[in-house]
Amino acid sequence: MKAADNDMNCENIKGQLTDWLNHNLTTTDRSEVEKHLIHCLHCQEEFAASRQVWEAMGQMKVPEPSQEMRVQFHAMLDTFKASEKAGHRFSFENLLGKIKSFALPQWSIQLAFSLLLVALGWVIGSKTSRPKIEASTYEQQIDMLAGQVQEMKSTMMLSLIENPSATERLRAVGYTSEITDADERVIEALFATLNNDPNVNVRLVTLEALTQFAKNPAVREGLVKSLAIQDSPMVQVALADVMVKMQEKGSVKALQSLLRKEDLNDLVKNKIEQSIKDLS
Amino acid sequence: MNSLTDNSLMLRVKAGDMDKMGLLFERHHRALFGFFYHMTHQKNTSEDLVQNVFYRMLKYRQTFTGEGEFRTWMYHLARNVLHDSVKQNKTLHHYDVNEMADHLAGGALADEGFEKQQDAEQLHKAMETLSSEHREVLVLSRFQELKYDEIANALNITEGTVKVRVHRALGELKKMFVKNESRR
Ligand SMILES: [Zn+2]
């Protein structure tokens, strides 16, 4: 082989050493490079140096991301869902700031929540790695942990719902969609929000959350009572809708007295008259 | 376990089943964290950037077509998130003083890992000197193990450009690394 040919080949090979290292060569090109390396000392040196750097890069340590990341992600997801529902748009910086300001004072809840998730992961892991563990025991463990997660969600919801920021309260209400068995405390907190929250959007989302528990007689009763309290036309209309959907005949009286209210919006008036007709 | 592909999960998110994003988070948050960590060398910043990527996936879910790989789309967003953050403040080329101290303390104490630790330290410094264009292709190729065509799609450049950049980046790193090595 002539020297010039060899030089050109060397340039060509050098251009492919990186591709060899990061597996971007076809098998043919790969063996081509390897064949050349056997004979060419110069390229061998070049390759050894590249490889040294490549391997040293592999030694660079990446720290473990913190456990709170997962909690923050779910908080972000919940808030995102709630805000989409309520028709709000928040910037990410906005969201992150709020989630973080929440995360700091609530660290104990967050930590407990993370630990539960870890425990849940462990139970699932032990199940997959040791198939001998009895299915019933496993299910019991899962049930117990799932119950605790539910409880934790209730706690988070309760701690958030009195937050001064409407976004936080929206998020709190959002948690209830994941609470299957709402206890009295949760229901009570939801009603307090429905009847007193200064923000109409928060009240609307809360109303929607409460209708999930419409089977509960106390909830139905509370919703009827709320008719007399609401002053926003939007919430009044939404409540009237809920009454019709639930076919709550007990609400007719409350709806009638609402009609007698002064400065009742015309739209609302029509809506309520229609609702009374639908119910009787 | 992995019967659902990333693409099908993301298409479900697009269709309104936002909770499917949770699975995508479980699958990819570590890799994304690694990408940002190699780019910024800052743990807290990297965690925020990861959250931002997932937020953008939700917000811009309609732009996911399902034609390309989810991973490519994810790194495309990740790269934009990093870009925007660099524009706002100086995320790159900045060492976290505490983390640096941790590294050094760890290196001095652990006799066995001392050499490797030093290598990693030199490399960290060498990588800081690369342009962000060179650094990103190198990180995507070395640590995220993306193929050239995937990198090309994520960055909107040709495969040929990716190849050239990776090659040059490694070449520069090699020069820097050897220089630093001989200075010991
Ligand atoms: Zn050669």
Short mmCIF file of C-alpha atoms and ligand atoms in Angstrom, two decimals:
data_model
loop_
_atom_site.label_atom_id
_atom_site.label_comp_id
_atom_site.label_asym_id
_atom_site.label_seq_id
_atom_site.Cartn_x
_atom_site.Cartn_y
_atom_site.Cartn_z
CA MET A 1 0.00 0.00 0.00
CA LYS A 2 1.24 3.46 -0.84
CA ALA A 3 1.92 5.93 1.95
CA ALA A 4 -0.61 8.47 0.66
CA ASP A 5 -3.36 5.86 0.60
CA ASN A 6 -2.52 4.85 4.11
CA ASP A 7 -2.68 8.44 5.38
CA MET A 8 -6.06 8.94 3.84
CA ASN A 9 -7.25 5.75 5.37
CA CYS A 10 -5.93 6.86 8.76
CA GLU A 11 -7.92 10.11 8.55
CA ASN A 12 -10.97 8.11 7.65
CA ILE A 13 -10.48 5.70 10.53
CA LYS A 14 -9.82 8.47 13.05
CA GLY A 15 -13.13 9.98 12.04
CA GLN A 16 -14.82 6.74 13.00
CA LEU A 17 -13.21 6.04 16.35
CA THR A 18 -15.87 8.00 18.21
CA ASP A 19 -18.59 6.20 16.29
CA TRP A 20 -16.98 2.93 17.30
CA LEU A 21 -17.09 3.95 20.96
CA ASN A 22 -20.72 4.99 20.95
CA HIS A 23 -21.94 2.09 18.85
CA ASN A 24 -22.94 4.08 15.80
CA LEU A 25 -21.13 1.91 13.27
CA THR A 26 -22.48 -0.86 11.10
CA THR A 27 -20.88 -4.28 11.66
CA THR A 28 -18.95 -3.94 8.42
CA ASP A 29 -17.54 -0.51 9.30
CA ARG A 30 -16.79 -1.75 12.75
CA SER A 31 -14.66 -4.65 11.62
CA GLU A 32 -13.03 -2.36 9.06
CA VAL A 33 -11.88 -0.07 11.88
CA GLU A 34 -10.73 -2.99 13.98
CA LYS A 35 -8.75 -4.45 11.12
CA HIS A 36 -6.96 -1.16 10.60
CA LEU A 37 -6.16 -0.80 14.28
CA ILE A 38 -4.32 -4.10 14.36
CA HIS A 39 -1.73 -2.78 11.94
CA CYS A 40 -1.58 0.96 12.59
CA LEU A 41 0.28 2.01 15.70
CA HIS A 42 -0.59 5.65 15.22
CA CYS A 43 -4.34 5.02 15.12
CA GLN A 44 -3.99 2.65 18.06
CA GLU A 45 -2.61 5.47 20.19
CA GLU A 46 -5.33 7.80 19.06
CA PHE A 47 -7.92 5.20 19.87
CA ALA A 48 -6.46 4.43 23.30
CA ALA A 49 -6.64 8.12 24.24
CA SER A 50 -10.23 8.45 23.03
CA ARG A 51 -11.20 5.36 24.87
CA GLN A 52 -9.58 6.57 28.06
CA VAL A 53 -11.62 9.75 28.00
CA TRP A 54 -14.75 7.85 27.06
CA GLU A 55 -14.32 5.49 29.98
CA ALA A 56 -13.41 8.24 32.40
CA MET A 57 -16.68 9.90 31.44
CA GLY A 58 -18.39 6.73 32.53
CA GLN A 59 -16.91 7.27 36.00
CA MET A 60 -18.50 10.65 36.40
CA LYS A 61 -21.05 10.33 39.13
CA VAL A 62 -24.58 11.58 38.91
CA PRO A 63 -26.22 12.09 42.30
CA GLU A 64 -29.56 10.47 43.03
CA PRO A 65 -32.44 12.81 42.40
CA SER A 66 -34.26 13.47 45.66
CA GLN A 67 -37.40 11.61 46.69
CA GLU A 68 -39.40 14.83 46.83
CA MET A 69 -39.19 14.99 43.06
CA ARG A 70 -41.91 12.39 42.80
CA VAL A 71 -44.17 14.16 45.28
CA GLN A 72 -43.60 17.45 43.49
CA PHE A 73 -44.32 15.85 40.15
CA HIS A 74 -47.67 14.54 41.36
CA ALA A 75 -48.50 17.86 42.95
CA MET A 76 -47.68 19.52 39.63
CA LEU A 77 -49.80 17.02 37.73
CA ASP A 78 -52.75 17.47 40.08
CA THR A 79 -52.54 21.22 39.91
CA PHE A 80 -52.26 21.09 36.16
CA LYS A 81 -55.36 18.94 35.92
CA ALA A 82 -57.29 21.13 38.32
CA SER A 83 -56.30 24.32 36.55
CA GLU A 84 -57.19 22.90 33.14
CA LYS A 85 -60.58 21.95 34.52
CA ALA A 86 -61.12 25.39 35.95
CA GLY A 87 -59.99 26.93 32.66
CA HIS A 88 -56.97 28.58 34.23
CA ARG A 89 -53.52 28.68 32.77
CA PHE A 90 -50.51 28.98 34.99
CA SER A 91 -46.95 29.34 33.95
CA PHE A 92 -44.59 26.65 35.13
CA GLU A 93 -42.62 29.07 37.31
CA ASN A 94 -45.84 30.03 38.95
CA LEU A 95 -46.73 26.43 39.62
CA LEU A 96 -43.33 25.38 40.83
CA GLY A 97 -43.11 28.29 43.20
CA LYS A 98 -46.42 27.42 44.74
CA ILE A 99 -45.65 23.75 44.99
CA LYS A 100 -42.35 24.50 46.67
CA SER A 101 -43.69 27.04 49.10
CA PHE A 102 -46.12 24.33 50.06
CA ALA A 103 -43.46 21.66 50.25
CA LEU A 104 -41.32 23.44 52.83
CA PRO A 105 -43.62 23.85 55.84
CA GLN A 106 -45.36 20.59 55.04
CA TRP A 107 -42.18 18.58 54.93
CA SER A 108 -43.33 16.07 57.49
CA ILE A 109 -46.40 15.16 55.48
CA GLN A 110 -44.35 15.02 52.34
CA LEU A 111 -41.81 12.79 53.98
CA ALA A 112 -44.44 10.43 55.31
CA PHE A 113 -46.02 10.32 51.90
CA SER A 114 -42.71 9.52 50.23
CA LEU A 115 -42.01 6.82 52.77
CA LEU A 116 -45.37 5.26 52.07
CA LEU A 117 -44.63 5.22 48.37
CA VAL A 118 -41.29 3.63 49.08
CA ALA A 119 -43.00 1.03 51.26
CA LEU A 120 -45.52 0.35 48.53
CA GLY A 121 -42.69 -0.08 46.07
CA TRP A 122 -40.97 -2.45 48.46
CA VAL A 123 -44.02 -4.63 48.87
CA ILE A 124 -44.49 -4.77 45.12
CA GLY A 125 -40.78 -5.48 44.70
CA SER A 126 -40.78 -8.28 47.24
CA LYS A 127 -43.76 -9.75 45.48
CA THR A 128 -42.02 -9.86 42.13
CA SER A 129 -38.71 -11.11 43.49
CA ARG A 130 -40.19 -13.70 45.82
CA PRO A 131 -43.20 -15.23 44.14
CA LYS A 132 -43.61 -17.66 47.04
CA ILE A 133 -45.08 -15.02 49.33
CA GLU A 134 -48.75 -15.79 49.78
CA ALA A 135 -51.04 -13.82 47.55
CA SER A 136 -53.44 -13.05 50.37
CA THR A 137 -50.75 -11.60 52.63
CA TYR A 138 -49.52 -9.53 49.74
CA GLU A 139 -52.97 -8.21 49.03
CA GLN A 140 -53.44 -7.37 52.68
CA GLN A 141 -50.22 -5.40 52.67
CA ILE A 142 -51.22 -3.56 49.54
CA ASP A 143 -54.66 -2.82 50.94
CA MET A 144 -53.19 -1.52 54.14
CA LEU A 145 -50.71 0.70 52.36
CA ALA A 146 -53.29 1.88 49.85
CA GLY A 147 -55.48 2.79 52.80
CA GLN A 148 -52.64 4.77 54.29
CA VAL A 149 -52.03 6.56 51.01
CA GLN A 150 -55.72 7.48 50.94
CA GLU A 151 -55.45 8.76 54.48
CA MET A 152 -52.39 10.77 53.51
CA LYS A 153 -54.23 12.29 50.58
CA SER A 154 -57.02 13.32 52.93
CA THR A 155 -54.49 14.89 55.25
CA MET A 156 -52.82 16.76 52.41
CA MET A 157 -56.18 17.90 51.16
CA LEU A 158 -57.18 19.15 54.59
CA SER A 159 -53.92 20.97 55.11
CA LEU A 160 -54.16 22.68 51.74
CA ILE A 161 -57.76 23.71 51.59
CA GLU A 162 -57.28 26.64 53.93
CA ASN A 163 -54.31 27.96 52.02
CA PRO A 164 -54.54 31.66 51.08
CA SER A 165 -53.75 30.91 47.44
CA ALA A 166 -56.64 29.88 45.18
CA THR A 167 -54.34 27.57 43.20
CA GLU A 168 -53.53 25.65 46.34
CA ARG A 169 -57.17 25.35 47.26
CA LEU A 170 -57.93 24.11 43.75
CA ARG A 171 -55.26 21.52 44.23
CA ALA A 172 -56.68 20.51 47.58
CA VAL A 173 -60.07 19.98 46.00
CA GLY A 174 -58.36 18.08 43.18
CA TYR A 175 -57.07 15.56 45.72
CA THR A 176 -60.61 14.53 46.58
CA SER A 177 -61.03 12.90 43.18
CA GLU A 178 -58.48 10.35 44.38
CA ILE A 179 -60.10 9.86 47.74
CA THR A 180 -62.51 6.99 47.40
CA ASP A 181 -63.85 7.02 50.92
CA ALA A 182 -64.23 10.60 51.98
CA ASP A 183 -64.65 10.88 55.72
CA GLU A 184 -66.61 13.53 57.61
CA ARG A 185 -63.62 15.83 57.93
CA VAL A 186 -63.11 15.93 54.17
CA ILE A 187 -66.82 16.50 53.46
CA GLU A 188 -66.96 19.21 56.08
CA ALA A 189 -63.94 20.96 54.64
CA LEU A 190 -65.42 20.79 51.15
CA PHE A 191 -68.64 22.38 52.31
CA ALA A 192 -66.81 25.10 54.18
CA THR A 193 -65.05 25.87 50.91
CA LEU A 194 -68.19 25.67 48.81
CA ASN A 195 -70.01 28.10 51.07
CA ASN A 196 -67.25 30.49 52.02
CA ASP A 197 -64.48 30.52 49.46
CA PRO A 198 -64.06 33.99 47.92
CA ASN A 199 -62.99 32.52 44.58
CA VAL A 200 -65.81 31.42 42.25
CA ASN A 201 -63.63 28.91 40.40
CA VAL A 202 -62.65 27.22 43.60
CA ARG A 203 -66.31 27.01 44.57
CA LEU A 204 -67.25 25.50 41.19
CA VAL A 205 -64.54 22.86 41.35
CA THR A 206 -65.55 22.11 44.93
CA LEU A 207 -69.14 21.65 43.87
CA GLU A 208 -68.02 19.18 41.25
CA ALA A 209 -65.95 17.32 43.81
CA LEU A 210 -68.90 17.12 46.18
CA THR A 211 -71.21 15.65 43.55
CA GLN A 212 -68.96 12.56 43.54
CA PHE A 213 -70.32 11.83 46.98
CA ALA A 214 -73.95 12.50 46.04
CA LYS A 215 -74.95 9.10 47.36
CA ASN A 216 -74.23 10.34 50.84
CA PRO A 217 -77.49 11.87 52.24
CA ALA A 218 -75.56 14.39 54.30
CA VAL A 219 -73.91 15.65 51.12
CA ARG A 220 -77.25 16.03 49.34
CA GLU A 221 -78.66 17.90 52.28
CA GLY A 222 -75.63 20.17 52.43
CA LEU A 223 -75.93 20.96 48.74
CA VAL A 224 -79.60 21.95 49.12
CA LYS A 225 -78.69 24.23 52.02
CA SER A 226 -75.95 25.79 49.97
CA LEU A 227 -78.52 27.10 47.48
CA ALA A 228 -79.55 29.76 49.96
CA ILE A 229 -75.98 30.80 50.62
CA GLN A 230 -74.51 31.19 47.13
CA ASP A 231 -74.49 34.68 45.68
CA SER A 232 -72.60 34.07 42.44
CA PRO A 233 -74.88 33.44 39.42
CA MET A 234 -72.44 30.85 38.07
CA VAL A 235 -72.50 28.80 41.22
CA GLN A 236 -76.29 29.17 41.55
CA VAL A 237 -76.79 27.82 38.04
CA ALA A 238 -74.34 24.97 38.62
CA LEU A 239 -76.09 24.06 41.86
CA ALA A 240 -79.48 24.04 40.16
CA ASP A 241 -78.02 21.69 37.54
CA VAL A 242 -76.73 19.38 40.23
CA MET A 243 -80.17 19.28 41.85
CA VAL A 244 -81.76 18.18 38.59
CA LYS A 245 -79.02 15.62 37.96
CA MET A 246 -79.50 14.16 41.43
CA GLN A 247 -83.29 14.42 41.03
CA GLU A 248 -83.32 15.96 44.48
CA LYS A 249 -86.99 16.81 45.01
CA GLY A 250 -86.20 18.16 48.45
CA SER A 251 -84.54 21.12 46.80
CA VAL A 252 -87.70 22.56 45.24
CA LYS A 253 -88.48 24.63 48.34
CA ALA A 254 -84.99 26.04 48.45
CA LEU A 255 -85.12 26.83 44.74
CA GLN A 256 -88.43 28.62 45.16
CA SER A 257 -87.10 30.80 47.94
CA LEU A 258 -84.07 31.55 45.78
CA LEU A 259 -86.50 32.94 43.17
CA ARG A 260 -87.73 35.45 45.70
CA LYS A 261 -84.25 36.87 46.21
CA GLU A 262 -83.72 40.46 45.14
CA ASP A 263 -81.50 41.34 42.15
CA LEU A 264 -81.60 37.82 40.84
CA ASN A 265 -79.91 37.58 37.47
CA ASP A 266 -82.45 36.91 34.68
CA LEU A 267 -80.51 33.97 33.32
CA VAL A 268 -80.41 32.43 36.75
CA LYS A 269 -84.10 33.08 37.21
CA ASN A 270 -84.97 31.21 33.99
CA LYS A 271 -82.62 28.41 34.89
CA ILE A 272 -84.15 27.96 38.31
CA GLU A 273 -87.70 28.04 37.00
CA GLN A 274 -86.73 25.35 34.51
CA SER A 275 -85.10 23.29 37.24
CA ILE A 276 -88.21 23.48 39.42
CA LYS A 277 -90.28 22.26 36.46
CA ASP A 278 -87.84 19.38 35.85
CA LEU A 279 -88.05 18.34 39.47
CA SER A 280 -91.81 18.45 39.98
CA MET B 1 -44.60 -4.61 32.93
CA ASN B 2 -43.61 -2.62 29.87
CA SER B 3 -46.42 -3.74 27.62
CA LEU B 4 -47.39 -0.12 27.11
CA THR B 5 -44.91 1.72 24.93
CA ASP B 6 -43.92 5.27 25.73
CA ASN B 7 -45.61 6.38 22.54
CA SER B 8 -48.93 4.79 23.40
CA LEU B 9 -48.81 6.27 26.91
CA MET B 10 -48.11 9.72 25.56
CA LEU B 11 -50.92 9.39 23.04
CA ARG B 12 -53.26 8.60 25.92
CA VAL B 13 -52.08 11.68 27.75
CA LYS B 14 -52.78 13.63 24.59
CA ALA B 15 -56.28 12.17 24.50
CA GLY B 16 -56.90 13.53 28.00
CA ASP B 17 -55.81 10.72 30.33
CA MET B 18 -53.26 12.91 32.11
CA ASP B 19 -52.53 10.36 34.83
CA LYS B 20 -50.62 8.27 32.31
CA MET B 21 -47.92 10.90 32.64
CA GLY B 22 -47.13 9.31 36.01
CA LEU B 23 -45.83 6.18 34.30
CA LEU B 24 -43.74 8.23 31.90
CA PHE B 25 -42.32 10.08 34.87
CA GLU B 26 -41.34 6.80 36.53
CA ARG B 27 -39.65 5.62 33.35
CA HIS B 28 -37.74 8.73 32.39
CA HIS B 29 -37.16 11.16 35.24
CA ARG B 30 -33.80 9.68 36.17
CA ALA B 31 -32.45 9.82 32.63
CA LEU B 32 -33.65 13.40 32.25
CA PHE B 33 -32.09 14.30 35.57
CA GLY B 34 -28.83 12.80 34.33
CA PHE B 35 -28.98 14.85 31.16
CA PHE B 36 -29.49 18.10 33.03
CA TYR B 37 -26.94 17.22 35.65
CA HIS B 38 -24.27 16.62 33.04
CA MET B 39 -25.21 19.87 31.37
CA THR B 40 -25.36 22.07 34.49
CA HIS B 41 -23.61 20.17 37.31
CA GLN B 42 -26.27 21.48 39.66
CA LYS B 43 -28.55 19.09 41.46
CA ASN B 44 -31.37 21.41 42.47
CA THR B 45 -31.48 23.18 39.15
CA SER B 46 -31.57 19.84 37.37
CA GLU B 47 -34.53 18.68 39.43
CA ASP B 48 -36.47 21.83 38.60
CA LEU B 49 -35.63 21.45 34.93
CA VAL B 50 -36.91 17.87 34.94
CA GLN B 51 -40.25 19.01 36.40
CA ASN B 52 -40.39 21.71 33.76
CA VAL B 53 -39.99 19.11 30.99
CA PHE B 54 -42.92 17.09 32.34
CA TYR B 55 -44.94 20.25 32.66
CA ARG B 56 -44.26 21.12 29.03
CA MET B 57 -45.17 17.61 27.94
CA LEU B 58 -48.57 18.19 29.53
CA LYS B 59 -48.96 21.69 28.21
CA TYR B 60 -47.83 20.91 24.66
CA ARG B 61 -49.25 17.38 24.54
CA GLN B 62 -51.07 18.24 21.30
CA THR B 63 -47.75 18.61 19.50
CA PHE B 64 -46.87 14.96 20.08
CA THR B 65 -47.75 13.13 16.89
CA GLY B 66 -46.58 9.64 17.78
CA GLU B 67 -44.71 9.40 14.51
CA GLY B 68 -41.24 9.69 16.00
CA GLU B 69 -39.96 8.14 19.21
CA PHE B 70 -41.22 9.60 22.47
CA ARG B 71 -37.66 9.77 23.78
CA THR B 72 -36.60 12.01 20.91
CA TRP B 73 -39.50 14.36 21.55
CA MET B 74 -38.68 14.37 25.27
CA TYR B 75 -35.06 15.39 24.70
CA HIS B 76 -36.18 17.97 22.20
CA LEU B 77 -38.29 19.57 24.94
CA ALA B 78 -35.52 19.07 27.49
CA ARG B 79 -33.11 20.90 25.29
CA ASN B 80 -35.52 23.81 24.87
CA VAL B 81 -36.14 23.96 28.60
CA LEU B 82 -32.41 24.17 29.19
CA HIS B 83 -32.02 26.82 26.52
CA ASP B 84 -34.72 28.99 28.06
CA SER B 85 -33.27 28.60 31.50
CA VAL B 86 -29.82 29.57 30.24
CA LYS B 87 -31.30 32.65 28.64
CA GLN B 88 -32.99 33.69 31.87
CA ASN B 89 -30.05 33.12 34.16
CA LYS B 90 -26.67 31.61 33.80
CA THR B 91 -27.36 27.95 34.42
CA LEU B 92 -24.33 26.70 32.56
CA HIS B 93 -20.67 27.24 33.39
CA HIS B 94 -21.25 27.64 37.03
CA TYR B 95 -20.14 25.39 39.82
CA ASP B 96 -22.18 24.85 42.88
CA VAL B 97 -19.66 25.62 45.59
CA ASN B 98 -21.06 23.15 48.10
CA GLU B 99 -21.20 20.31 45.65
CA MET B 100 -17.64 21.05 44.62
CA ALA B 101 -16.55 20.86 48.25
CA ASP B 102 -18.35 17.55 48.65
CA HIS B 103 -16.55 16.16 45.66
CA LEU B 104 -13.19 17.23 46.95
CA ALA B 105 -13.79 15.96 50.46
CA GLY B 106 -14.98 12.63 49.12
CA GLY B 107 -11.93 12.36 46.91
CA ALA B 108 -9.46 13.13 49.63
CA LEU B 109 -10.96 10.65 52.05
CA ALA B 110 -11.47 7.71 49.78
CA ASP B 111 -7.98 6.48 48.97
CA GLU B 112 -9.08 3.78 46.63
CA GLY B 113 -11.32 5.89 44.47
CA PHE B 114 -8.95 8.81 44.58
CA GLU B 115 -7.55 8.43 41.09
CA LYS B 116 -10.90 7.92 39.45
CA GLN B 117 -12.35 10.75 41.45
CA GLN B 118 -9.58 13.00 40.20
CA ASP B 119 -10.24 11.91 36.63
CA ALA B 120 -13.90 12.72 37.02
CA GLU B 121 -12.97 16.08 38.51
CA GLN B 122 -10.69 16.89 35.57
CA LEU B 123 -13.36 15.83 33.16
CA HIS B 124 -15.97 17.97 34.85
CA LYS B 125 -13.71 20.95 34.35
CA ALA B 126 -12.85 19.97 30.80
CA MET B 127 -16.52 19.57 29.93
CA GLU B 128 -17.26 23.02 31.29
CA THR B 129 -14.99 24.47 28.65
CA LEU B 130 -16.91 22.87 25.78
CA SER B 131 -19.44 24.97 23.94
CA SER B 132 -23.01 24.01 24.80
CA GLU B 133 -23.47 22.72 21.24
CA HIS B 134 -20.63 20.29 21.71
CA ARG B 135 -21.51 19.43 25.24
CA GLU B 136 -25.10 18.52 24.46
CA VAL B 137 -24.30 16.07 21.66
CA LEU B 138 -21.63 14.47 23.79
CA VAL B 139 -23.97 14.08 26.77
CA LEU B 140 -26.80 12.74 24.62
CA SER B 141 -24.49 10.25 22.99
CA ARG B 142 -22.37 9.19 25.97
CA PHE B 143 -24.79 9.29 28.87
CA GLN B 144 -28.25 9.18 27.36
CA GLU B 145 -27.05 6.66 24.77
CA LEU B 146 -29.04 8.18 21.95
CA LYS B 147 -28.18 7.13 18.41
CA TYR B 148 -27.07 9.80 15.95
CA ASP B 149 -30.41 9.83 14.14
CA GLU B 150 -32.23 10.30 17.45
CA ILE B 151 -29.95 13.18 18.41
CA ALA B 152 -30.44 14.68 14.96
CA ASN B 153 -34.20 14.61 15.41
CA ALA B 154 -34.09 15.98 18.94
CA LEU B 155 -31.88 18.89 17.96
CA ASN B 156 -33.25 19.53 14.47
CA ILE B 157 -29.90 19.09 12.77
CA THR B 158 -28.63 16.52 10.28
CA GLU B 159 -27.06 13.24 11.25
CA GLY B 160 -23.86 14.35 9.56
CA THR B 161 -23.70 17.42 11.80
CA VAL B 162 -24.24 15.27 14.88
CA LYS B 163 -21.41 12.98 13.86
CA VAL B 164 -19.04 15.88 13.28
CA ARG B 165 -19.96 17.56 16.54
CA VAL B 166 -19.58 14.44 18.66
CA HIS B 167 -16.23 13.77 17.08
CA ARG B 168 -14.99 17.32 17.64
CA ALA B 169 -16.34 17.42 21.17
CA LEU B 170 -14.51 14.27 22.12
CA GLY B 171 -11.39 15.57 20.42
CA GLU B 172 -11.49 18.79 22.44
CA LEU B 173 -12.16 16.90 25.61
CA LYS B 174 -9.23 14.65 24.90
CA LYS B 175 -6.90 17.63 24.49
CA MET B 176 -8.16 19.24 27.68
CA PHE B 177 -8.08 16.03 29.62
CA VAL B 178 -4.55 15.18 28.60
CA LYS B 179 -3.44 18.73 29.41
CA ASN B 180 -5.02 18.52 32.84
CA GLU B 181 -3.60 15.06 33.38
CA SER B 182 -0.04 16.14 32.73
CA ARG B 183 -0.44 19.07 35.14
CA ARG B 184 -0.98 16.80 38.13
ZN ZN C 1 -4.02 4.49 10.95
#
